[in-house]
Amino acid sequence: MKFCTSCGHAVALRVPEGDDRERYVCTACEFIHYTNPRIIVGCLPVYEDKVLLCKRAIEPRYGLWTLPAGFMENGETTMAGAARETWEEARARVSNLELYRIFDLPYISQVYMFYRCDLDDGKYGVGPESLESGLYREDQIPWDEIAFPVVRETLQDYFRDRRAGSYPIQVMPLEYRPH
Amino acid sequence: MKFCTSCGHAVALRVPEGDDRERYVCTACEFIHYTNPRIIVGCLPVYEDKVLLCKRAIEPRYGLWTLPAGFMENGETTMAGAARETWEEARARVSNLELYRIFDLPYISQVYMFYRCDLDDGKYGVGPESLESGLYREDQIPWDEIAFPVVRETLQDYFRDRRAGSYPIQVMPLEYRPH
Ligand SMILES: [Zn+2]
Ligand SMILES: [Zn+2]
C-alpha cells in the first residue's frame, strides 16, 4: 500500500512505538494500517461415494479442479461462508457441515478451513467462476489436474479417513510446493 | 476507509461488476479494497491442575482476566501465532499445542482459535499488555472478572472436558452478549 486510508497522504513502513514489526504508518496522521492473514473457507461435499469438484474458470489455476472455496466475508461464520462459496461455485446446497481440515499457509498469509458435508439430493450446477462441476469417485478424480495442494491433501485424507471410518479434525501447515 | 491505498484518491462504496456486495472502490483508479475477517490466536496453557490467565493492561476490558491471545500476524502459522502471543502477554513458553476451540464472531468479523498446551516448567511472567499473570485451579478462577465470552466458554469447556478425559475440537458461533 502507498496511501493512508484515513487521510489520503503517503504511508511509510516503520515500527510503531511499542510494536516489534514494521507497519504502514501514515506520514501525516500517524494512522497505523495493520494487514492480517485471510481466511479461505470451503466444503468437501459428499454424495454417496462421490465428492463434488469444480473446474476453475478463473486464474490462478484456470482449468484445474478444486473444491468449492473462497475468501470468507465480513459478517458471516466460517460455516456459512463455506456453504455460500459452495452455492456460488457449484450451485449446490449442503447440510451437516463438520469441520475437517485447517491449513496454515504462512508464505501467503492464508488460513484454509474445509468443512465435510452432505450434498443435498446429489444436485449441483455451475457457478460463474467454474467451467463445470462433477461428482467423482476416488478412482475417477483427476489427480493430475488438482488446482491446489490443500485440495489434493484434503481429498487424499478424506478417502483414507473414510476407509478408517472416522474423520479427525487436523490442522496442518503446508509449505510452498511449486505446482 | 476514505481513500485509496493505491493512488490516494477518494473511495466510494459500490458493488463491483460480477460481485454481489458493496466494496470500497477507488473513484479514480477503480482499485477494489476488500476487507475480511481477522483471526485471533491464543493459548490455554496448562500446568498440573492449573491454567494460565493474564490480567489485561489494555482496553478493551482493562483489568479483567483473559487467556493469552491476539491478532494473527502475516507470515506465521496459527500455532506459531498462539505461542507468540503467549510469550508476549505472559512471558511463557508452551509445548504440545493442540487445537481446541474455534469461535465465529460474525458481528465483529473475527475468528478465534485457541490451542490447548503445556506451560513449560510452570514458568511465566508479565508482558507489557498485562498487569499480572497467574496459574489458577478451576475453583480459583475469577469467573466474574473474565474479559471475553470466548475465554469463559473455553475455560468452562476445558474443565468439563478434563473430567471426561477427552478434548474434542469444536467450532462454535458466539452471538453477542453484552458484558
Ligand atoms: Zn493519514
Ligand atoms: Zn485509486
Coordinates of C-alpha atoms and ligand atoms in Angstrom, one line a residue:
Chain A
M1 CA 0.0 0.0 0.0
K2 CA 1.1 3.6 -0.7
F3 CA -1.6 5.9 0.7
C4 CA -3.4 6.3 4.0
T5 CA -7.0 5.0 4.0
S6 CA -7.9 7.6 6.6
C7 CA -6.5 10.9 5.1
G8 CA -5.0 10.0 1.7
H9 CA -1.4 11.1 2.4
A10 CA 1.6 8.8 1.8
V11 CA 2.3 5.9 4.2
A12 CA 5.8 4.7 5.2
L13 CA 7.0 1.4 6.6
R14 CA 8.1 1.8 10.2
V15 CA 7.9 0.1 13.6
P16 CA 5.3 1.9 15.7
E17 CA 6.1 2.6 19.3
G18 CA 5.5 -0.5 21.5
D19 CA 5.4 -2.7 18.4
D20 CA 8.0 -5.1 17.2
R21 CA 7.5 -5.1 13.4
E22 CA 7.1 -2.7 10.5
R23 CA 3.6 -1.4 9.7
Y24 CA 2.3 1.0 7.1
V25 CA 2.1 4.2 9.1
C26 CA 0.7 7.5 7.7
T27 CA 3.3 10.2 7.4
A28 CA 0.6 12.8 8.0
C29 CA -2.0 11.5 10.5
E30 CA 0.1 8.6 12.0
F31 CA -2.7 6.1 11.4
I32 CA -1.3 2.5 11.6
H33 CA -2.5 0.1 8.9
Y34 CA -2.4 -3.5 10.0
T35 CA -2.6 -6.2 7.5
N36 CA -3.5 -9.7 8.6
P37 CA -3.9 -13.2 7.2
R38 CA -7.0 -14.0 5.3
I39 CA -9.3 -17.0 5.8
I40 CA -10.4 -19.2 2.9
V41 CA -13.5 -21.3 3.6
G42 CA -14.6 -24.3 1.6
C43 CA -16.5 -27.5 1.5
L44 CA -15.9 -31.1 0.7
P45 CA -19.4 -32.0 -0.4
V46 CA -20.1 -35.8 -0.4
Y47 CA -22.9 -37.7 -2.2
E48 CA -22.9 -41.5 -1.8
D49 CA -19.3 -42.5 -2.7
K50 CA -18.5 -39.4 -4.6
V51 CA -17.2 -35.9 -3.9
L52 CA -18.1 -32.7 -5.7
L53 CA -15.3 -30.9 -7.7
C54 CA -15.4 -27.7 -9.7
K55 CA -13.2 -26.9 -12.7
R56 CA -11.9 -23.3 -12.3
A57 CA -13.0 -20.7 -14.8
I58 CA -10.7 -18.1 -13.2
E59 CA -7.0 -17.5 -12.5
P60 CA -5.0 -18.7 -10.8
R61 CA -5.1 -22.4 -11.9
Y62 CA -7.6 -21.8 -14.7
G63 CA -8.9 -25.1 -16.0
L64 CA -7.8 -27.2 -13.0
W65 CA -10.1 -28.9 -10.4
T66 CA -10.8 -27.7 -6.9
L67 CA -13.2 -28.0 -4.0
P68 CA -15.6 -25.1 -3.7
A69 CA -13.8 -22.5 -1.6
G70 CA -13.2 -18.7 -1.4
F71 CA -12.4 -15.8 0.9
M72 CA -14.5 -15.5 4.0
E73 CA -16.6 -12.3 4.1
N74 CA -17.2 -10.0 6.9
G75 CA -20.3 -10.7 9.0
E76 CA -20.5 -14.4 8.3
T77 CA -19.4 -17.5 10.2
T78 CA -16.8 -19.9 8.7
M79 CA -19.5 -22.5 8.2
A80 CA -21.9 -20.0 6.5
G81 CA -19.0 -18.8 4.3
A82 CA -18.2 -22.4 3.3
A83 CA -21.8 -23.1 2.3
R84 CA -22.0 -19.7 0.4
E85 CA -18.9 -20.5 -1.6
T86 CA -20.4 -23.9 -2.5
W87 CA -23.5 -22.3 -3.8
E88 CA -21.6 -19.6 -5.7
E89 CA -19.1 -22.0 -7.4
A90 CA -21.2 -25.2 -7.8
R91 CA -24.8 -24.1 -7.3
A92 CA -25.0 -26.8 -4.7
R93 CA -26.8 -26.8 -1.3
V94 CA -25.1 -28.6 1.5
S95 CA -26.0 -29.9 5.0
N96 CA -24.4 -31.4 8.1
L97 CA -21.2 -29.4 7.8
E98 CA -18.4 -30.7 10.0
L99 CA -15.0 -29.0 10.3
Y100 CA -12.4 -31.3 8.8
R101 CA -9.1 -29.7 7.7
I102 CA -7.3 -26.4 8.6
F103 CA -4.3 -25.5 6.6
D104 CA -1.8 -22.8 7.6
L105 CA -0.1 -21.2 4.5
P106 CA 2.2 -18.8 6.1
Y107 CA 4.1 -18.0 2.9
I108 CA 1.0 -16.4 1.5
S109 CA -0.6 -15.4 4.9
Q110 CA -3.7 -17.5 4.4
V111 CA -5.6 -20.0 6.5
Y112 CA -7.9 -22.5 4.8
M113 CA -10.8 -24.2 6.6
F114 CA -12.6 -27.1 4.9
Y115 CA -15.9 -28.5 6.1
R116 CA -17.0 -32.0 5.2
C117 CA -20.7 -32.0 4.3
D118 CA -23.6 -33.8 2.6
L119 CA -24.5 -32.6 -0.9
D120 CA -28.3 -32.2 -0.8
D121 CA -30.1 -34.5 -3.2
G122 CA -26.9 -35.0 -5.2
K123 CA -27.8 -31.8 -7.1
Y124 CA -25.3 -29.3 -8.4
G125 CA -24.7 -26.8 -11.2
V126 CA -22.1 -24.5 -12.5
G127 CA -21.4 -21.0 -11.0
P128 CA -19.8 -18.1 -12.8
E129 CA -16.3 -19.0 -11.5
S130 CA -16.5 -22.6 -12.7
L131 CA -16.3 -24.1 -16.2
E132 CA -18.0 -27.3 -15.0
S133 CA -18.7 -29.3 -11.9
G134 CA -19.0 -33.0 -11.2
L135 CA -19.3 -35.8 -8.7
Y136 CA -16.2 -38.1 -8.6
R137 CA -15.4 -41.4 -7.0
E138 CA -11.9 -41.8 -5.6
D139 CA -10.7 -43.7 -8.8
Q140 CA -12.3 -41.0 -11.0
I141 CA -10.7 -38.0 -9.5
P142 CA -8.4 -36.1 -11.9
W143 CA -5.4 -36.3 -9.5
D144 CA -3.0 -34.8 -12.0
E145 CA -5.3 -31.8 -12.6
I146 CA -5.9 -30.6 -9.0
A147 CA -5.6 -26.8 -8.6
F148 CA -4.1 -26.5 -5.1
P149 CA -2.0 -28.7 -2.7
V150 CA -4.6 -28.0 0.0
V151 CA -7.3 -29.6 -2.2
R152 CA -5.2 -32.6 -3.0
E153 CA -4.4 -33.1 0.6
T154 CA -8.0 -32.8 1.8
L155 CA -9.2 -35.3 -0.9
Q156 CA -6.5 -37.8 -0.1
D157 CA -7.1 -37.5 3.6
Y158 CA -10.9 -37.9 3.1
F159 CA -10.7 -41.2 1.2
R160 CA -8.2 -42.6 3.7
D161 CA -10.3 -41.5 6.7
R162 CA -13.5 -42.9 5.1
R163 CA -11.8 -46.3 4.9
A164 CA -10.9 -46.0 8.6
G165 CA -14.4 -44.9 9.4
S166 CA -13.5 -41.7 11.3
Y167 CA -12.7 -38.1 10.4
P168 CA -10.5 -36.5 13.0
I169 CA -10.0 -32.7 12.6
Q170 CA -6.5 -31.7 11.7
V171 CA -4.5 -28.5 11.5
M172 CA -1.5 -28.6 9.2
P173 CA 1.0 -26.1 8.0
L174 CA 1.6 -26.5 4.3
E175 CA 4.9 -25.4 2.9
Y176 CA 5.1 -23.9 -0.6
R177 CA 5.3 -26.5 -3.3
P178 CA 5.7 -25.3 -6.8
H179 CA 2.9 -26.5 -8.9
Chain B
M1 CA -12.0 3.8 4.9
K2 CA -12.0 7.0 2.8
F3 CA -9.0 6.9 0.5
C4 CA -7.5 4.5 -2.0
T5 CA -4.4 2.7 -0.7
S6 CA -3.0 2.5 -4.3
C7 CA -3.5 6.1 -5.6
G8 CA -4.7 8.2 -2.6
H9 CA -7.9 9.4 -4.3
A10 CA -11.4 9.0 -2.6
V11 CA -13.1 5.6 -2.4
A12 CA -16.8 5.0 -2.7
L13 CA -19.0 2.1 -1.7
R14 CA -20.3 0.3 -4.7
V15 CA -20.9 -3.2 -6.0
P16 CA -18.2 -4.2 -8.4
E17 CA -19.2 -5.9 -11.7
G18 CA -19.6 -9.6 -11.1
D19 CA -19.7 -9.1 -7.3
D20 CA -22.8 -9.3 -5.0
R21 CA -21.9 -6.9 -2.3
E22 CA -20.6 -3.4 -1.7
R23 CA -16.8 -2.8 -1.6
Y24 CA -14.7 0.3 -1.3
V25 CA -13.8 1.1 -4.9
C26 CA -11.5 3.9 -5.9
T27 CA -13.2 6.7 -7.8
A28 CA -10.0 7.4 -9.7
C29 CA -8.1 4.1 -10.4
E30 CA -11.0 1.6 -9.7
F31 CA -8.9 -0.4 -7.3
I32 CA -11.2 -2.6 -5.2
H33 CA -10.4 -2.8 -1.5
Y34 CA -11.6 -6.0 0.1
T35 CA -11.9 -6.2 3.9
N36 CA -12.0 -9.6 5.5
P37 CA -12.5 -11.2 9.0
R38 CA -9.5 -11.3 11.2
I39 CA -8.1 -14.3 13.1
I40 CA -7.3 -14.1 16.8
V41 CA -5.0 -16.9 18.0
G42 CA -4.5 -17.8 21.6
C43 CA -3.4 -20.5 24.1
L44 CA -4.9 -22.3 27.0
P45 CA -1.6 -23.1 28.9
V46 CA -2.0 -25.8 31.5
Y47 CA 0.4 -26.7 34.3
E48 CA -0.6 -29.5 36.6
D49 CA -4.3 -28.7 37.6
K50 CA -4.0 -25.0 36.8
V51 CA -4.4 -22.8 33.8
L52 CA -2.5 -19.6 33.0
L53 CA -4.5 -16.3 32.9
C54 CA -3.4 -12.7 32.3
K55 CA -5.0 -9.5 33.7
R56 CA -5.4 -7.1 30.8
A57 CA -3.4 -3.8 31.0
I58 CA -5.1 -2.5 27.8
E59 CA -8.5 -1.7 26.6
P60 CA -11.0 -3.1 25.9
R61 CA -11.6 -4.9 29.2
Y62 CA -8.8 -3.3 31.1
G63 CA -8.3 -5.1 34.4
L64 CA -10.2 -8.2 33.5
W65 CA -8.7 -11.7 33.0
T66 CA -8.1 -13.4 29.8
L67 CA -6.2 -16.2 28.1
P68 CA -3.2 -15.0 26.2
A69 CA -4.4 -14.2 22.6
G70 CA -4.1 -11.6 19.9
F71 CA -4.3 -10.9 16.2
M72 CA -2.5 -13.4 14.0
E73 CA 0.3 -11.8 12.0
N74 CA 1.2 -12.2 8.3
G75 CA 3.8 -14.9 7.7
E76 CA 3.1 -17.1 10.7
T77 CA 1.0 -20.2 11.3
T78 CA -1.9 -20.2 13.7
M79 CA 0.0 -22.3 16.1
A80 CA 3.1 -20.1 16.0
G81 CA 0.9 -17.1 16.5
A82 CA -0.7 -18.6 19.5
A83 CA 2.7 -19.3 21.1
R84 CA 4.0 -15.9 20.2
E85 CA 1.0 -14.2 21.9
T86 CA 1.6 -16.3 25.0
W87 CA 5.2 -15.2 25.1
E88 CA 4.2 -11.5 24.6
E89 CA 1.4 -11.4 27.1
A90 CA 2.6 -13.8 29.8
R91 CA 6.3 -14.4 29.1
A92 CA 5.5 -18.0 29.0
R93 CA 6.9 -20.8 26.7
V94 CA 4.4 -23.5 25.7
S95 CA 4.6 -27.0 24.2
N96 CA 2.4 -29.7 22.7
L97 CA -0.1 -27.3 21.2
E98 CA -3.4 -28.9 20.2
L99 CA -6.2 -27.1 18.5
Y100 CA -9.2 -26.9 20.9
R101 CA -11.8 -24.2 20.3
I102 CA -12.7 -22.1 17.3
F103 CA -15.2 -19.3 17.7
D104 CA -17.0 -17.5 15.0
L105 CA -17.9 -13.9 16.0
P106 CA -19.6 -12.7 12.8
Y107 CA -20.9 -9.5 14.5
I108 CA -17.3 -8.2 14.7
S109 CA -15.9 -10.3 11.8
Q110 CA -13.4 -12.2 14.0
V111 CA -12.5 -15.9 14.2
Y112 CA -10.8 -17.1 17.4
M113 CA -8.6 -20.1 17.5
F114 CA -7.5 -21.4 20.9
Y115 CA -4.8 -24.1 21.4
R116 CA -4.5 -26.3 24.5
C117 CA -0.9 -26.6 25.5
D118 CA 1.6 -27.4 28.3
L119 CA 3.1 -24.5 30.1
D120 CA 6.9 -25.3 30.2
D121 CA 8.2 -25.7 33.7
G122 CA 5.2 -23.9 35.1
K123 CA 7.1 -20.6 34.5
Y124 CA 5.5 -17.4 33.4
G125 CA 5.9 -13.6 33.8
V126 CA 4.1 -10.4 32.8
G127 CA 4.3 -8.9 29.3
P128 CA 3.6 -5.2 28.5
E129 CA -0.1 -5.8 27.8
S130 CA -0.7 -7.5 31.1
L131 CA -1.0 -6.2 34.7
E132 CA -0.2 -9.6 36.1
S133 CA -0.4 -13.3 35.3
G134 CA -1.2 -16.3 37.3
L135 CA -1.9 -20.0 37.5
Y136 CA -5.4 -20.8 38.6
R137 CA -7.2 -24.0 39.6
E138 CA -10.9 -24.3 38.5
D139 CA -12.1 -23.2 41.9
Q140 CA -9.7 -20.2 42.0
I141 CA -10.6 -18.7 38.6
P142 CA -12.1 -15.2 38.8
W143 CA -15.2 -16.2 36.9
D144 CA -16.9 -12.8 37.4
E145 CA -13.9 -11.0 36.0
I146 CA -13.3 -12.7 32.7
A147 CA -12.7 -10.3 29.9
F148 CA -14.4 -12.1 27.0
P149 CA -17.2 -14.7 26.5
V150 CA -14.9 -16.8 24.3
V151 CA -12.4 -17.0 27.2
R152 CA -15.1 -18.0 29.7
E153 CA -16.5 -20.6 27.3
T154 CA -13.1 -22.1 26.6
L155 CA -12.3 -22.3 30.3
Q156 CA -15.6 -23.9 31.2
D157 CA -15.3 -26.4 28.3
Y158 CA -11.8 -27.3 29.3
F159 CA -12.6 -28.2 32.9
R160 CA -15.6 -30.2 31.8
D161 CA -13.6 -32.0 29.1
R162 CA -10.8 -32.7 31.6
R163 CA -13.2 -34.5 33.8
A164 CA -14.4 -36.5 30.8
G165 CA -10.9 -37.2 29.8
S166 CA -11.1 -36.1 26.2
Y167 CA -10.8 -32.8 24.4
P168 CA -12.8 -32.8 21.2
I169 CA -12.2 -29.8 18.9
Q170 CA -15.3 -27.7 18.4
V171 CA -16.3 -24.8 16.2
M172 CA -19.0 -22.6 17.7
P173 CA -20.6 -19.3 16.6
L174 CA -20.9 -16.9 19.5
E175 CA -23.6 -14.3 19.4
Y176 CA -23.0 -11.0 21.0
R177 CA -23.6 -11.0 24.7
P178 CA -23.4 -7.6 26.4
H179 CA -20.7 -7.8 29.0
Ligands
ZN1 ZN -3.3 9.5 7.3
ZN2 ZN -7.1 4.6 -6.5

